[in-house]
């Protein structure tokens, strides 16, 4: 794992008379107070949190987007990040998918009794850095502790609000036949990185999660193309396949994908081959899918490629009238197959 | 990717598809034995490229599909026992038992962990000395060496809290069972490349001779599959019945002697029940007496019971190539990938699941 933030930022874990989270930290009493004071407030300090109130008052004018997401990941620390990155970037990206620039986030943590304080500290620092990188402020939050065995170390919920781009008109109902499907970056890196460190399933790889905020890229697209960006979605759980299937079935159109055009690291492809996983169903974090008007498809890719996160942006398919409600893949050897919704979680195959 | 992309070359694919179309003069049914091959055919859209006269019959080589119901029930019963951790390959988890699947049992509190390899199960046993760890040893000849090795290692480490619940099945006896069924509609076989990597090719000669069927040992990439199909068709059209090796870059005539030796140490051949097909003599492995301490069946005194299949599931006839999924009254109605009645609807290589999705693409009514 990369060097810890607490080492790099010279933010040692605060000296406290405990090294793991205890039930009392959720009691609301002195222990809670100390944990918050020297933990959350100290690390995330800003004008809103300084009030130490149960809520915050913010100023917003214009069309506002709101989203909430809960984060449960095992293991909590993985190559390329930890649950803190996901909690910020996930919500920031959900706002971005509404065409909004993220402004404020709430942060609720459910900690399991016995969770290492050092790990909690590391996650808070990660949250601070990810928040800074995304340009959002954490304005209010909550911390609860559950008994040992009733959680998985730490669960996080974040709710975000952001202002919608004045030219944005993003909706599944805007998709029409002829539109082009663009993906902003490499597919399946996050899911395979997590899998590579999951207990009992470890395999050696240098793969890293791609967790990152994508709202700057989205904002730039909306600046340039406005309502010609018809639909945005980040293909997190369930991957590319599930996200596109949702769009196809909601809008009752067909989506045709070109297998050869889907950008993917060789390592990811190799790991998927080895484990019998289909990369189209593997989770992503730092990429998004844009369905755009046919006339701007190439420019969309060109624009995205100006960003470091977008340098692998590619056109991967088209919206068609055939096979309404379905995603059909033109395989790399010229065959066709239906990319169906998964019944449940994708499970590695025996042979 | 080296050693893969060469076998996915579009021009070569087109060339073999063209040759196949040119060659075929009458209807033929070819069974691909292995689920991995079915997966390759489905994933790459190869079924769509073949002439209408060529029917690919998805064989019984999907290990999770043929694991008998009573063993899944046994595995689940073990997993509910306090003090036992049941470990299993991933795609076994969703296969329905008589009441529930392993995944459902897990949700209901059974202690079930997914692993990629029996050696990972062994590690879990080492880490949990106060628990009994049982590995659900499912598979064909391909997974047998690793499963056997886990037993040998457990013995070497003196680990007494590890055992395997075996459901090992063997390809050649199943081929014979299919061929000796008078209703059989299989004209030729793609033998499973990975099984032959371990076991070699010898066993297939008497079968080809006795039943006068061509058998081509075939790999899993698009070019492998197309060459395998092409070579089988060539023999069929010419009226010959040889054993051929398309997968010579991996499969040697004698197989892998070390792997066979390990299998021979731990397992003995036994009669086996195949889900949907029934008992086939000499078609599986049991743990040998010398290692009976690692045999979950003996360790936990599991009895042998027959559990009836869902009465309307025709999985057995589908696995034998006698009927198509669309001939099943429950297909797409009572039986879907979300609520499978039988194993072939579970995984993407299961014949029923493959048909379910393809029928949708072609806008066919899935009720046939």
XYZ file of C-alpha atoms in Angstrom:
719
model
C 0.000 0.000 0.000
C 1.172 3.555 -0.647
C 2.644 5.617 2.130
C 0.017 6.722 4.586
C -1.359 10.247 4.348
C -0.734 10.765 8.044
C 2.985 10.222 7.363
C 3.092 12.350 4.250
C 1.121 15.208 5.725
C 2.854 14.986 9.067
C -0.452 14.674 10.825
C 0.249 12.132 13.521
C -2.690 10.418 15.136
C -3.744 12.626 18.047
C -2.559 11.393 21.397
C -5.533 9.891 23.134
C -5.911 7.370 25.914
C -7.330 4.743 23.565
C -6.184 3.245 20.295
C -9.418 1.659 19.118
C -12.962 2.969 18.812
C -15.085 2.107 21.839
C -18.833 2.050 22.288
C -18.561 5.152 24.471
C -17.424 7.160 21.445
C -20.960 7.006 20.178
C -22.583 7.816 23.510
C -22.850 11.533 22.929
C -20.962 12.174 26.133
C -17.424 13.234 26.864
C -15.811 10.484 24.838
C -17.819 11.450 21.755
C -16.940 15.062 22.335
C -13.232 14.308 22.537
C -13.280 12.117 19.459
C -15.036 14.783 17.412
C -13.030 17.670 18.743
C -9.629 16.152 18.143
C -10.770 14.079 15.175
C -13.424 15.249 12.751
C -13.431 18.963 13.610
C -9.671 19.159 13.874
C -9.064 17.458 10.549
C -11.900 18.868 8.488
C -12.028 22.330 10.026
C -13.896 25.053 8.136
C -16.232 27.930 8.966
C -19.303 25.663 9.002
C -17.896 23.049 11.347
C -16.505 25.686 13.706
C -20.053 26.192 14.974
C -20.083 22.558 16.220
C -23.806 22.581 15.641
C -26.050 19.723 14.483
C -26.661 21.370 11.129
C -25.336 24.108 8.898
C -26.789 27.028 7.000
C -25.551 27.446 3.443
C -26.332 29.860 0.649
C -27.474 28.483 -2.678
C -29.041 30.216 -5.633
C -30.071 28.491 -8.791
C -31.047 24.985 -9.798
C -29.680 22.630 -7.187
C -28.859 18.947 -7.362
C -28.880 16.694 -4.321
C -27.701 13.129 -3.898
C -26.880 10.664 -1.159
C -24.760 7.556 -1.145
C -23.593 5.045 1.432
C -20.196 3.438 1.285
C -19.420 -0.084 2.403
C -16.262 -1.580 1.048
C -14.231 -4.584 2.029
C -11.354 -4.172 2.579
C -11.581 -0.558 3.770
C -8.061 0.156 2.475
C -7.261 -0.984 -1.061
C -4.654 -0.211 -3.727
C -5.257 3.334 -4.911
C -7.342 4.589 -2.001
C -9.637 3.843 0.881
C -13.284 4.203 1.818
C -12.689 7.931 2.453
C -11.837 8.584 -1.203
C -14.899 6.677 -2.300
C -17.170 8.556 0.109
C -16.131 11.924 -1.311
C -15.601 11.053 -4.975
C -18.671 8.852 -5.171
C -21.025 11.601 -4.075
C -19.150 14.297 -6.000
C -19.491 12.171 -9.127
C -23.180 11.488 -8.564
C -23.697 15.266 -8.465
C -21.575 15.647 -11.581
C -23.821 13.107 -13.333
C -26.706 15.533 -12.707
C -24.626 18.209 -14.425
C -23.904 19.877 -11.082
C -20.786 21.354 -9.558
C -20.511 19.917 -6.060
C -20.574 22.493 -3.249
C -21.340 20.973 0.128
C -21.222 17.505 1.568
C -22.481 15.923 4.761
C -20.505 13.121 6.352
C -21.966 10.390 8.537
C -19.716 7.631 9.855
C -20.852 4.425 11.499
C -17.867 2.939 13.271
C -17.576 -0.577 14.622
C -16.354 -0.989 18.156
C -12.684 -1.983 17.995
C -11.916 -0.104 14.758
C -8.322 1.168 14.947
C -8.087 4.846 15.698
C -5.100 5.064 13.394
C -7.211 3.799 10.490
C -10.046 6.188 11.354
C -7.555 9.031 11.371
C -6.144 7.998 8.018
C -9.635 7.891 6.526
C -10.476 11.358 7.890
C -7.291 12.774 6.386
C -8.147 11.108 3.090
C -11.594 12.668 3.239
C -10.033 16.076 3.828
C -7.659 15.727 0.876
C -10.315 14.296 -1.444
C -12.660 17.122 -0.445
C -9.977 19.693 -1.209
C -9.240 18.087 -4.570
C -12.912 18.135 -5.471
C -13.471 21.652 -4.125
C -16.214 20.681 -1.683
C -16.688 21.460 1.960
C -18.025 19.143 4.598
C -20.630 21.182 6.394
C -22.265 18.798 8.813
C -22.091 15.200 9.890
C -22.730 12.480 12.387
C -20.723 9.765 14.104
C -22.189 6.603 15.579
C -20.599 3.502 17.037
C -22.060 -0.007 16.789
C -21.077 -3.068 18.813
C -18.286 -5.262 17.576
C -19.598 -7.731 15.012
C -22.423 -5.432 13.934
C -20.480 -3.463 11.358
C -17.555 -3.956 9.031
C -15.050 -1.517 10.541
C -16.551 1.616 9.103
C -19.549 2.567 7.001
C -19.844 6.073 5.605
C -22.759 8.010 4.206
C -22.316 11.295 2.388
C -24.998 13.568 1.016
C -24.014 16.237 -1.451
C -25.554 19.329 -2.930
C -24.349 21.235 -5.935
C -25.390 23.872 -8.423
C -26.522 22.641 -11.811
C -24.844 23.998 -14.938
C -27.205 26.516 -16.563
C -26.988 24.725 -19.930
C -27.375 21.220 -18.554
C -30.394 19.246 -19.669
C -29.434 15.716 -18.734
C -32.054 13.020 -18.718
C -32.539 9.492 -19.934
C -35.575 10.804 -21.822
C -33.265 12.903 -24.028
C -31.508 9.857 -25.483
C -32.438 9.114 -29.092
C -31.381 6.707 -31.813
C -28.148 7.765 -33.476
C -26.651 9.182 -30.266
C -23.138 8.126 -29.400
C -21.903 6.418 -26.245
C -18.633 7.777 -24.863
C -16.679 6.488 -21.880
C -14.307 8.904 -20.142
C -11.559 6.453 -19.195
C -10.286 2.929 -18.591
C -12.868 0.355 -17.595
C -12.939 -2.094 -14.647
C -9.788 -0.952 -12.824
C -11.486 -0.233 -9.497
C -13.356 -3.507 -9.132
C -10.374 -5.651 -10.047
C -8.086 -3.692 -7.675
C -10.533 -4.325 -4.807
C -10.864 -7.985 -5.731
C -7.089 -8.392 -5.747
C -6.940 -7.646 -2.014
C -10.198 -9.209 -0.848
C -9.591 -11.781 1.867
C -9.299 -15.284 0.523
C -9.208 -14.077 -3.068
C -5.918 -12.181 -3.121
C -3.821 -12.172 -6.266
C -0.660 -10.275 -7.064
C -1.052 -7.226 -9.234
C -0.073 -3.599 -9.445
C -3.660 -2.608 -10.242
C -5.029 0.445 -8.501
C -8.496 1.803 -7.979
C -9.310 4.671 -10.326
C -11.293 6.585 -7.688
C -11.283 10.302 -8.626
C -13.669 13.225 -8.998
C -14.875 13.741 -12.560
C -16.929 16.920 -12.203
C -14.362 19.188 -13.866
C -14.515 17.131 -17.035
C -18.311 17.134 -16.941
C -18.440 20.893 -16.395
C -16.126 21.464 -19.368
C -18.350 19.301 -21.569
C -21.452 21.197 -20.482
C -19.724 24.544 -21.066
C -18.956 23.541 -24.610
C -21.894 21.370 -25.626
C -24.768 22.166 -23.226
C -27.886 20.097 -23.896
C -26.179 18.046 -26.584
C -24.796 16.059 -23.668
C -27.964 13.996 -23.274
C -27.192 11.551 -20.520
C -24.471 11.049 -17.922
C -23.991 8.160 -15.530
C -21.072 6.770 -13.569
C -20.867 3.011 -14.026
C -20.024 2.076 -10.445
C -21.633 -1.095 -9.062
C -22.593 -3.494 -11.849
C -20.196 -1.760 -14.238
C -20.722 -0.532 -17.766
C -23.167 -3.324 -18.606
C -25.649 -2.584 -15.826
C -25.594 1.185 -16.334
C -26.207 0.903 -20.062
C -28.883 -1.728 -19.535
C -30.700 0.640 -17.188
C -30.591 3.383 -19.805
C -31.695 1.028 -22.598
C -34.635 -0.355 -20.677
C -35.760 3.001 -19.257
C -35.715 4.686 -22.657
C -36.735 1.524 -24.591
C -33.920 1.914 -27.092
C -31.109 -0.409 -28.067
C -27.458 0.198 -27.320
C -24.795 -1.310 -29.527
C -21.314 -1.590 -28.039
C -18.061 -2.234 -29.874
C -15.911 -4.548 -27.781
C -12.712 -3.442 -29.522
C -13.304 0.190 -28.590
C -13.727 -0.292 -24.853
C -10.542 1.038 -23.234
C -9.045 -1.274 -20.634
C -5.624 -1.939 -19.120
C -3.989 -5.172 -20.260
C -3.589 -6.099 -16.617
C -7.285 -5.678 -15.950
C -8.156 -7.730 -18.991
C -5.683 -10.408 -17.905
C -7.019 -10.551 -14.343
C -10.574 -10.803 -15.675
C -9.575 -13.641 -18.030
C -7.884 -15.481 -15.212
C -10.776 -15.221 -12.803
C -13.530 -15.664 -15.359
C -14.960 -12.214 -14.707
C -16.549 -10.090 -17.409
C -15.008 -6.587 -17.238
C -18.267 -5.086 -18.443
C -19.803 -5.950 -15.064
C -16.871 -4.874 -12.910
C -17.258 -1.707 -10.804
C -15.650 1.603 -11.747
C -15.099 4.764 -9.712
C -13.303 7.475 -11.676
C -14.996 7.234 -15.044
C -18.361 8.154 -16.504
C -20.484 7.341 -19.504
C -21.823 10.174 -21.640
C -24.437 9.652 -24.307
C -24.104 12.595 -26.656
C -25.564 13.941 -29.884
C -23.884 12.329 -32.916
C -22.495 15.647 -34.207
C -20.357 16.287 -31.120
C -19.076 12.785 -30.362
C -15.548 13.279 -31.660
C -15.264 16.690 -30.030
C -16.483 15.230 -26.747
C -13.683 12.691 -26.815
C -11.164 15.377 -27.805
C -12.312 17.597 -24.936
C -12.115 14.792 -22.398
C -8.645 13.850 -23.574
C -7.415 17.290 -22.537
C -7.800 16.145 -18.919
C -5.364 13.699 -17.303
C -8.329 11.616 -16.130
C -9.820 11.635 -19.606
C -6.835 10.667 -21.691
C -8.317 7.266 -22.526
C -11.763 8.636 -23.390
C -13.293 6.710 -26.280
C -16.420 6.247 -28.319
C -17.645 2.777 -27.407
C -21.033 2.469 -29.019
C -24.224 3.861 -30.437
C -27.892 4.163 -29.612
C -30.016 2.236 -32.105
C -33.649 1.395 -32.792
C -32.948 -2.366 -32.918
C -33.306 -4.564 -29.853
C -35.130 -1.982 -27.728
C -34.328 -2.329 -24.045
C -31.141 -4.291 -24.709
C -27.413 -3.820 -24.877
C -25.837 -5.814 -27.695
C -22.080 -6.153 -28.004
C -20.312 -6.525 -31.319
C -17.557 -8.838 -30.166
C -13.948 -8.259 -31.116
C -14.162 -11.101 -33.620
C -17.308 -9.828 -35.306
C -19.958 -11.802 -33.416
C -22.873 -10.428 -31.447
C -24.044 -11.113 -27.948
C -26.525 -9.692 -25.513
C -24.956 -7.998 -22.532
C -27.728 -8.737 -20.074
C -28.385 -7.447 -16.590
C -26.735 -9.644 -13.987
C -29.108 -11.576 -11.782
C -26.931 -10.864 -8.754
C -23.301 -10.321 -7.925
C -20.788 -11.487 -10.517
C -19.099 -14.636 -9.254
C -15.765 -15.992 -10.454
C -16.114 -19.127 -12.586
C -14.518 -22.504 -11.975
C -13.367 -23.142 -15.528
C -2.366 -9.796 -24.976
C 0.261 -12.330 -25.981
C -1.049 -15.876 -26.506
C -4.605 -14.578 -26.586
C -4.897 -11.957 -29.301
C -3.462 -14.347 -31.893
C -6.461 -16.560 -31.243
C -8.928 -13.720 -31.622
C -7.824 -12.519 -35.032
C -10.814 -11.216 -36.971
C -9.499 -12.125 -40.435
C -8.777 -15.683 -39.342
C -12.193 -15.939 -37.702
C -13.830 -14.858 -40.945
C -11.723 -17.325 -42.894
C -12.833 -20.275 -40.742
C -16.449 -19.161 -40.730
C -16.272 -19.023 -44.539
C -14.705 -22.482 -44.701
C -17.338 -23.906 -42.382
C -20.165 -22.472 -44.479
C -18.563 -23.850 -47.624
C -18.035 -27.298 -46.131
C -21.407 -28.099 -44.637
C -23.890 -29.970 -46.805
C -26.292 -31.400 -44.245
C -27.412 -30.884 -40.654
C -24.967 -31.867 -37.908
C -25.053 -31.659 -34.132
C -21.773 -31.113 -32.353
C -21.512 -31.202 -28.603
C -18.963 -29.006 -26.899
C -18.253 -30.811 -23.685
C -16.946 -28.034 -21.509
C -18.786 -25.092 -19.978
C -15.747 -22.942 -20.721
C -16.241 -23.662 -24.412
C -19.943 -22.844 -24.197
C -18.943 -19.593 -22.535
C -16.476 -18.847 -25.353
C -19.112 -19.559 -28.001
C -21.656 -17.337 -26.275
C -19.326 -14.533 -25.199
C -17.859 -14.070 -28.662
C -21.099 -14.466 -30.534
C -19.805 -17.493 -32.468
C -23.125 -19.365 -32.379
C -24.558 -16.606 -34.539
C -21.856 -17.049 -37.158
C -22.397 -20.752 -37.801
C -24.544 -22.110 -40.653
C -28.095 -23.020 -39.696
C -27.355 -26.694 -40.330
C -24.799 -26.774 -37.548
C -26.292 -27.134 -34.082
C -24.003 -26.765 -31.112
C -25.261 -28.835 -28.202
C -24.043 -27.542 -24.867
C -22.710 -30.574 -23.065
C -22.624 -31.578 -19.427
C -19.222 -29.985 -18.837
C -20.490 -27.234 -16.608
C -19.349 -28.621 -13.251
C -21.818 -26.635 -11.201
C -24.661 -27.795 -13.448
C -24.066 -31.502 -12.839
C -23.339 -31.368 -9.121
C -26.179 -33.419 -7.647
C -28.856 -31.746 -5.627
C -28.243 -33.848 -2.531
C -24.606 -32.731 -2.370
C -25.595 -29.071 -2.501
C -28.053 -29.773 0.302
C -25.291 -31.559 2.238
C -22.928 -28.619 1.743
C -25.598 -26.221 2.972
C -26.379 -28.412 5.986
C -22.677 -28.440 6.906
C -22.431 -24.680 6.526
C -25.255 -24.189 9.031
C -23.463 -26.268 11.655
C -21.760 -24.092 14.248
C -18.005 -24.475 14.056
C -17.904 -25.255 10.333
C -16.756 -22.909 7.583
C -17.807 -24.098 4.143
C -15.590 -22.830 1.326
C -16.578 -22.965 -2.317
C -15.806 -21.742 -5.802
C -17.831 -18.658 -6.694
C -20.167 -19.956 -9.356
C -21.364 -22.819 -7.175
C -22.941 -20.344 -4.785
C -25.996 -19.497 -6.838
C -26.945 -23.023 -7.893
C -30.284 -23.952 -6.345
C -30.387 -26.822 -3.874
C -33.703 -28.411 -2.998
C -34.635 -25.576 -0.619
C -32.080 -22.839 -1.173
C -28.733 -22.033 -2.758
C -25.465 -21.560 -0.883
C -25.826 -17.819 -1.417
C -29.271 -17.825 0.184
C -27.975 -20.009 3.013
C -25.180 -17.493 3.535
C -27.730 -14.708 3.822
C -29.571 -16.824 6.383
C -26.492 -17.116 8.565
C -24.614 -20.165 7.224
C -20.851 -19.722 7.320
C -19.819 -19.818 3.650
C -16.703 -18.269 2.133
C -15.858 -17.969 -1.532
C -12.330 -18.939 -2.611
C -10.498 -19.222 -5.911
C -8.490 -22.260 -4.965
C -8.606 -25.108 -2.435
C -5.214 -23.903 -1.244
C -6.936 -20.709 -0.076
C -9.395 -22.897 1.816
C -6.403 -24.569 3.412
C -5.126 -21.164 4.542
C -8.510 -20.459 6.119
C -8.183 -23.761 7.992
C -4.736 -22.764 9.236
C -6.034 -19.405 10.423
C -9.043 -20.926 12.193
C -7.732 -23.898 14.163
C -10.881 -23.964 16.325
C -13.122 -24.360 13.256
C -13.648 -27.174 10.782
C -13.067 -25.968 7.222
C -14.764 -27.913 4.439
C -13.955 -27.262 0.793
C -16.707 -28.080 -1.694
C -14.480 -29.877 -4.209
C -16.483 -29.544 -7.366
C -15.267 -30.002 -10.900
C -13.952 -32.212 -13.634
C -10.496 -33.719 -14.044
C -9.240 -30.132 -14.387
C -9.722 -29.107 -10.758
C -8.929 -32.546 -9.338
C -5.129 -32.094 -9.070
C -5.392 -28.874 -7.034
C -8.090 -30.354 -4.815
C -5.971 -33.471 -4.283
C -2.945 -31.327 -3.574
C -4.831 -29.477 -0.832
C -5.424 -32.812 0.907
C -1.780 -33.824 0.544
C -0.681 -30.474 1.948
C -3.164 -30.649 4.809
C -1.732 -34.065 5.684
C 1.829 -32.746 5.439
C 0.971 -29.805 7.691
C -0.831 -32.047 10.144
C -3.990 -29.983 9.706
C -6.857 -31.987 11.089
C -9.552 -29.359 10.677
C -9.624 -29.490 6.871
C -11.685 -31.773 4.679
C -13.216 -31.821 1.207
C -16.733 -32.621 0.110
C -16.063 -34.132 -3.296
C -18.274 -33.869 -6.311
C -15.685 -34.775 -8.902
C -16.900 -35.990 -12.250
C -15.097 -37.399 -15.261
C -15.677 -36.600 -18.912
C -15.198 -39.883 -20.828
C -17.826 -41.912 -18.904
C -20.306 -39.061 -19.396
C -19.643 -39.067 -23.137
C -20.318 -42.792 -23.194
C -23.527 -42.330 -21.219
C -24.709 -39.728 -23.713
C -23.719 -41.789 -26.748
C -25.303 -44.979 -25.490
C -28.659 -43.258 -25.033
C -30.701 -44.342 -28.069
C -32.250 -40.889 -28.325
C -28.870 -39.185 -28.622
C -28.551 -36.608 -31.357
C -24.843 -35.873 -31.117
C -22.751 -36.496 -34.229
C -19.381 -35.251 -33.024
C -17.607 -33.842 -29.976
C -15.330 -31.002 -29.086
C -13.438 -32.586 -26.195
C -12.553 -30.272 -23.319
C -9.070 -28.844 -23.775
C -8.334 -28.316 -20.108
C -9.499 -31.783 -19.073
C -7.209 -33.275 -21.722
C -4.344 -31.073 -20.530
C -4.457 -33.098 -17.317
C -5.592 -36.493 -18.528
C -4.289 -36.656 -22.101
C -6.123 -38.104 -25.090
C -5.889 -41.877 -24.748
C -9.291 -42.359 -23.182
C -11.029 -40.925 -26.230
C -9.815 -43.396 -28.858
C -12.017 -46.306 -27.767
C -15.033 -43.969 -27.609
C -14.478 -42.622 -31.118
C -14.044 -46.161 -32.380
C -16.987 -47.737 -30.567
C -19.557 -45.046 -31.343
C -18.045 -43.927 -34.645
C -17.934 -40.273 -33.643
C -15.206 -37.766 -34.406
C -13.698 -36.199 -31.273
C -11.581 -33.075 -31.539
C -9.713 -31.867 -28.460
C -10.426 -28.139 -28.551
C -9.333 -24.972 -26.755
C -11.365 -21.987 -25.655
C -10.460 -18.956 -27.760
C -12.549 -18.048 -30.819
C -10.029 -19.458 -33.294
C -9.657 -22.640 -31.233
C -13.395 -23.160 -31.186
C -13.837 -22.459 -34.883
C -11.000 -24.781 -35.869
C -12.410 -27.451 -33.547
C -15.823 -27.114 -35.159
C -14.324 -27.043 -38.645
C -12.220 -30.158 -38.078
C -15.174 -32.037 -36.605
C -17.374 -31.073 -39.548
C -14.658 -32.081 -41.982
C -14.628 -35.551 -40.461
C -18.419 -35.748 -40.377
C -18.760 -34.742 -43.999
C -16.070 -37.282 -44.949
C -17.578 -40.009 -42.781
C -14.484 -40.478 -40.625
C -14.234 -40.696 -36.822
C -10.770 -39.919 -35.525
C -9.489 -38.320 -32.360
C -7.830 -35.034 -33.299
C -5.974 -32.466 -31.246
C -6.719 -28.863 -32.117
C -5.253 -27.662 -28.787
C -1.770 -29.103 -29.324
C -0.134 -25.986 -27.918
C -1.367 -27.073 -24.503
C -2.526 -30.680 -24.658
C 0.003 -33.509 -24.863
C -0.980 -37.010 -25.784
C -0.202 -38.389 -22.328
C -1.533 -35.396 -20.406
C 0.273 -34.133 -17.327
C 1.926 -37.074 -15.537
C 2.595 -35.189 -12.275
C -1.010 -34.044 -12.033
C -2.241 -37.556 -12.745
C 0.036 -38.926 -10.053
C -1.351 -36.495 -7.466
C -4.906 -37.424 -8.434
C -3.996 -41.096 -8.145
C -2.647 -40.599 -4.632
C -5.748 -38.997 -3.192
C -8.696 -40.143 -5.276
C -10.194 -43.398 -6.425
C -12.683 -43.777 -9.252
C -16.283 -44.302 -8.176
C -19.830 -44.261 -9.491
C -21.356 -40.785 -9.502
C -24.738 -39.204 -9.750
C -24.879 -36.392 -12.289
C -27.577 -33.859 -11.734
C -30.255 -34.306 -14.352
C -28.577 -37.353 -15.900
C -28.486 -39.884 -13.090
C -25.852 -42.330 -11.981
C -23.013 -43.064 -14.375
C -20.708 -45.943 -13.455
C -17.074 -45.039 -12.836
C -17.721 -41.386 -13.600
C -16.273 -39.665 -10.551
C -13.679 -39.501 -7.826
C -13.944 -40.219 -4.121
C -11.272 -39.601 -1.529
C -9.179 -42.754 -1.100
C -9.287 -44.595 2.226
C -5.713 -43.534 3.021
C -6.956 -39.967 3.263
C -10.385 -40.681 4.762
C -9.691 -38.183 7.567
C -9.970 -35.477 4.904
C -13.193 -36.782 3.415
C -16.031 -34.591 4.687
C -18.523 -37.327 3.820
C -16.882 -39.671 6.343
C -15.827 -37.026 8.850
C -19.347 -35.668 9.260
C -21.091 -38.999 8.626
C -23.127 -37.700 5.710
C -25.612 -40.251 4.487
C -26.570 -40.835 0.918
C -30.028 -39.689 -0.074
C -31.856 -39.145 -3.299
C -33.463 -35.733 -3.584
C -35.985 -35.286 -6.366
C -35.406 -32.505 -8.884
C -38.031 -29.897 -9.618
C -40.584 -31.994 -11.524
C -40.830 -29.586 -14.440
C -37.084 -29.050 -14.950
C -35.809 -30.862 -18.062
C -32.149 -30.013 -17.391
C -31.114 -33.645 -17.828
C -32.510 -33.877 -21.327
C -30.931 -30.531 -22.185
C -27.515 -31.614 -20.902
C -27.766 -34.743 -23.039
C -28.689 -32.684 -26.090
C -32.108 -34.350 -26.364
C -34.132 -31.196 -26.004
C -33.615 -27.459 -26.306
C -34.270 -25.062 -23.453
C -37.155 -23.543 -25.423
C -38.929 -26.917 -25.230
C -39.245 -26.534 -21.476
C -42.622 -25.396 -20.179
C -40.986 -23.377 -17.407
C -38.400 -21.659 -19.635
C -38.625 -17.897 -19.233
C -41.733 -18.271 -17.055
C -41.130 -20.145 -13.814
C -37.416 -20.410 -14.561
C -35.296 -17.320 -15.209
C -31.709 -16.355 -14.332
C -33.031 -14.584 -11.218
C -35.124 -17.585 -10.161
C -33.532 -20.674 -11.674
C -35.248 -24.029 -11.191
C -32.300 -25.933 -12.603
C -28.578 -25.361 -12.827
C -28.311 -24.638 -16.600
C -30.194 -21.380 -15.977
C -27.662 -20.261 -13.369
C -24.363 -19.400 -14.987
C -23.734 -17.621 -18.260
C -22.447 -20.861 -19.781
C -25.507 -22.812 -18.767
C -27.451 -23.760 -21.873
C -30.730 -22.315 -20.585
C -29.241 -18.964 -19.568
C -27.502 -18.691 -22.940
C -30.776 -19.324 -24.772
C -32.671 -16.977 -22.506
C -30.510 -14.007 -23.479
C -30.211 -14.880 -27.148
C -33.896 -15.376 -27.624
C -34.335 -11.877 -26.266
C -31.842 -10.410 -28.716
C -33.573 -12.009 -31.653
C -36.912 -10.773 -30.340
C -38.090 -14.345 -30.387
C -40.770 -15.232 -27.967
C -38.882 -17.054 -25.302
C -41.712 -19.488 -24.918
C -40.746 -21.019 -28.236
